[in-house]
Amino acid sequence: MQKFIPKRLSGVDLFLRLFQIAAVALILIAIFNTASEARYTASQWATLLFAGLAQGSIYALIALGYTLVYGILLMINFAHGEVYMAGAFSTVFLAAYFARTGFLNEQPWLAILIMILFAAAISTIVAVLLERIAYRPLRNAPRLIPLITAIGASFALQYTFRGLYGAEFRAYPEVAILRGNMNLFGFQVPVVQPFVFITALLLMGALYWYVERTKAGKAMRAVSEDKDVAKLMGVDIDKVIVTTFMLGGALAGAAGVFNGLFRPQGVFFLMGFFPGIKAFTAAVLGGIGNIPGAMIGGLLLGVIEALGPNLILEGLGIPSANQLKDAIAFIVLVMILIFRPQGIFGERLAEKKA
Amino acid sequence: MGNINWRTILRLGLLGSVVALYFSMIGMVEDFSNRNLIGDLLNLGHVLLYAGIAGGALFAAREHSESNTVGRGLIGLATGALGALLPSGLVLLSSAINMRTVFVNVNPALSNIITFGRGVPTGLLLFVLASAVVGLITALFTVLPETWRGPVGKSFGIVIISAVFSDLVRQVLTNIIGSGMVRSLYVGDAYRPLVAAVLFVGLIALFFWLDRRAKQSNETTAIPQTDAKARQAKNRRNIALFLGWGVFLLIAPWILGSFLSQVLFEIGRFVLLGLGLNIVVGYAGLLDLGYVAFFAFGAYTMGILTTTTAINPAPGVFTFWTALPIVVLVGVVFGLLLGFPVLRMRGDYLAIVTLGFGEIIRILALSDWLAPIMGGAQGILKIPNPVFFGLELNSPELMYYLVLAGSLLAAFISIRLRDSRLGRQWMAMREDEDVAEAMGINLVQTKLLAFAIGAGFSALGGAIFAARLSTIFPHSFNLLISINALSLIIVGGLGSIPGVIVGAIALVGLPELLREFQEYRLLMYGILLIVMMLLRPEGFIPAEVFKRELHSDEDTGGPPAVEAQV
């Protein structure tokens, strides 16, 4: 890699290197400060960590959608956050119906399963329509053009769902069996967090199995390696791309339900923006185009975001650090793209770019 | 009429139906039905409801170009009636069960609009009949001879559009012919039906006559004019056009009144932003989604310098005019600072990182941490209006001149930059970074200059914005400003300066005029961006370079090619 960087940019390299050292030093100082002041107890850190893992598994599910599409089309599906919103927002009505009829508390597992399937179905439909209308006609256009369509699609989807369901926040009903705390490794943890984490891991495992062990998965990997050769080998590219969008959509829909169960604030039409960007950050963090990378990146980002304000920002003496929580993801994103654009597991991308 | 393709009819009819259902379910039909266009015969809701149905019929009739009049009429009738299917289904369903708990806009008011207020059996039949008639009319439109089709289509468009923007049209007419006359033409916001009919017929006659004349003059001047003469005539026309626009821009606020001056101010503000972003995206090809950050820096610097906040280094010293150079300088410096880390990034990565920068700035401005400097959620209050030689610019009409001056300056700088060495370096970089570098272009310097100059324009826009509103909040600086600016330069035509102006008028000005439109503005932006990218990615007024690329085989005889100067 190093020898390809032109000599003329060496000043820039130096500056970036200094910037990198300063950033690392700042983070270490902050962590040291926080640790030496011992402001929080171990159980408080554990609470943050578990919440971060649960949130991170939601990011990971969404991030898989970005990474799958990027792996196949080398394109960032900017509107993926809206695919997630579509599933989450639509399912809140089903959940409310289940709660009203009592089904949700009589058969909670079945009800949640149906909700996840429903959300996955809605998100899948939206993702496929998105691909058909906004991306497919532009597949051979310059890269800027599908990106702009994606921004357009993002707004169109947000305000379509606002028109359909209204502008208010709507909260998911509480599920009795997910209420309360449980004892995990000696810490009190809300039941819903391990539930979300484990279910998300199962879904990710299923995806990994699908991509690595089935014939359709093999076709996907082939297209991602080389579209033209895959075509010559008899792979139906359009079908593979639609499948990719469907998988990404289904996972995003499931993530939407988890988000609803996990966060009491409720869902509304703009809810997709921040998770979308953060999941993208997670995908980049793990190395975009890399499936395990997106999973690890998501979990890592969730944890960084949960611990960051208290561990790093307060260590630097910044007041009301939690206000800056949303900025952390962006800072992580900028840092990775500056210092390690290929992400943690990003060998594949580096090859592709070379 | 033997070979009617029923599958086409089914497909297009259902497609039209889906469009009608979509507009109904997201509430546009109902919201827009309060806006009468022609008496109470036709409202904007009707237009939306039947637009898809008519479109389906139009395409179905076009697909059957070999059918005769009766055949195509029948096709239109069938497609139109089919188009009524889904909205009718919606009405039936919503009369059976209450859908409002989920779909907030599917309510009795919507059913009333669709069924003409006649209830389920009769009203629905009427709706199907009306859709079929709309289909029939649009299908018959395609049967019209060529010479009639153009004038009829254009006239219909003009009547509808002038009715939609009746606020603007009435305001201008009132200033020209007096309010009494105007009141006799309109009922409420809508044309009187007779007026609309006369206008329609009159316009058809006018266009017909114009077409005839154009054709005749084409026939008589078969001998081509000499080049010099043609160019002279063109030059003269250009000068006249230029002077006309200049005079109009100078007196515009006094013709248009206070409200429309405010709209002009908004347009001007976005022209300024668009021109700056056009340098970054249009010339240099760097997709920057965090452009609002520099707008915010400009506004906040202006706010901090001209008010008496605690951190103002010299309270009471700076006025708007003395602060302005500092604001632009701050913008340029931040442009360099934020440009530096992203030098290595391209395309979509650059877009996301700059978007991240924009959001970080907004979140920081909102936080308690920087509240002592930026005022936190309260923002900065009581920013004084600029004073121009003793005249306080406190009204929209006067502020318009400020933004006009800023835009003209920015346009001038843009044009000079475009034709400069730096401009050509930007364009070379846009086309291919690696090749540009191989040609000896210093990418670091070129990129940083693009970011810095774009940021300077944006900061200037922010300063004027702060001085106009007197109050700035972090919420004024959200992603939407970046998206707005980006959309308008794309819709206008990337890299094209007239395109920026047209884009700003279309995306910022027109929605301001349509009060009913506000809620759906972003929806329309989204759809417009998609449609634009699918159908006309080069924009309404494409830049010369793109135009030449797309029509390289035609000899335009326009201004000397840019390449010739390189």
mmCIF file with all atom_site columns, C-alpha atoms in Angstrom, chain B residues 9 51 57 92 103 153 186 261 267 328 341 345 355 372 401 415 422 437 490 508 525 566:
data_model
loop_
_atom_site.group_PDB
_atom_site.id
_atom_site.type_symbol
_atom_site.label_atom_id
_atom_site.label_alt_id
_atom_site.label_comp_id
_atom_site.label_asym_id
_atom_site.label_entity_id
_atom_site.label_seq_id
_atom_site.pdbx_PDB_ins_code
_atom_site.Cartn_x
_atom_site.Cartn_y
_atom_site.Cartn_z
_atom_site.occupancy
_atom_site.B_iso_or_equiv
_atom_site.pdbx_formal_charge
_atom_site.auth_seq_id
_atom_site.auth_comp_id
_atom_site.auth_asym_id
_atom_site.auth_atom_id
_atom_site.pdbx_PDB_model_num
ATOM 1  C CA . ILE B 1 9   ? -53.985 -1.705 -20.655 1.00 0.00 ? 9   ILE B CA 1
ATOM 2  C CA . ALA B 1 51  ? -53.192 12.653 -12.691 1.00 0.00 ? 51  ALA B CA 1
ATOM 3  C CA . ALA B 1 57  ? -54.541 6.295  -20.249 1.00 0.00 ? 57  ALA B CA 1
ATOM 4  C CA . LEU B 1 92  ? -65.358 0.530  0.094   1.00 0.00 ? 92  LEU B CA 1
ATOM 5  C CA . PHE B 1 103 ? -53.787 5.131  8.134   1.00 0.00 ? 103 PHE B CA 1
ATOM 6  C CA . GLY B 1 153 ? -51.197 20.628 -24.221 1.00 0.00 ? 153 GLY B CA 1
ATOM 7  C CA . TYR B 1 186 ? -61.099 35.241 -9.434  1.00 0.00 ? 186 TYR B CA 1
ATOM 8  C CA . SER B 1 261 ? -39.854 39.914 -1.254  1.00 0.00 ? 261 SER B CA 1
ATOM 9  C CA . ILE B 1 267 ? -34.343 32.321 -3.100  1.00 0.00 ? 267 ILE B CA 1
ATOM 10 C CA . VAL B 1 328 ? -15.937 35.056 5.344   1.00 0.00 ? 328 VAL B CA 1
ATOM 11 C CA . PRO B 1 341 ? -8.832  15.287 6.883   1.00 0.00 ? 341 PRO B CA 1
ATOM 12 C CA . MET B 1 345 ? -11.635 10.321 0.387   1.00 0.00 ? 345 MET B CA 1
ATOM 13 C CA . LEU B 1 355 ? -22.525 14.687 6.508   1.00 0.00 ? 355 LEU B CA 1
ATOM 14 C CA . PRO B 1 372 ? -21.098 29.769 26.731  1.00 0.00 ? 372 PRO B CA 1
ATOM 15 C CA . TYR B 1 401 ? -30.924 43.987 -2.033  1.00 0.00 ? 401 TYR B CA 1
ATOM 16 C CA . ILE B 1 415 ? -17.852 32.675 -13.487 1.00 0.00 ? 415 ILE B CA 1
ATOM 17 C CA . LEU B 1 422 ? -8.038  26.906 -11.075 1.00 0.00 ? 422 LEU B CA 1
ATOM 18 C CA . GLU B 1 437 ? -2.593  14.365 -10.878 1.00 0.00 ? 437 GLU B CA 1
ATOM 19 C CA . ILE B 1 490 ? -28.644 19.082 -9.207  1.00 0.00 ? 490 ILE B CA 1
ATOM 20 C CA . VAL B 1 508 ? -37.140 27.140 -2.704  1.00 0.00 ? 508 VAL B CA 1
ATOM 21 C CA . TYR B 1 525 ? -37.947 16.918 -3.198  1.00 0.00 ? 525 TYR B CA 1
ATOM 22 C CA . VAL B 1 566 ? -6.700  24.955 -21.891 1.00 0.00 ? 566 VAL B CA 1
#
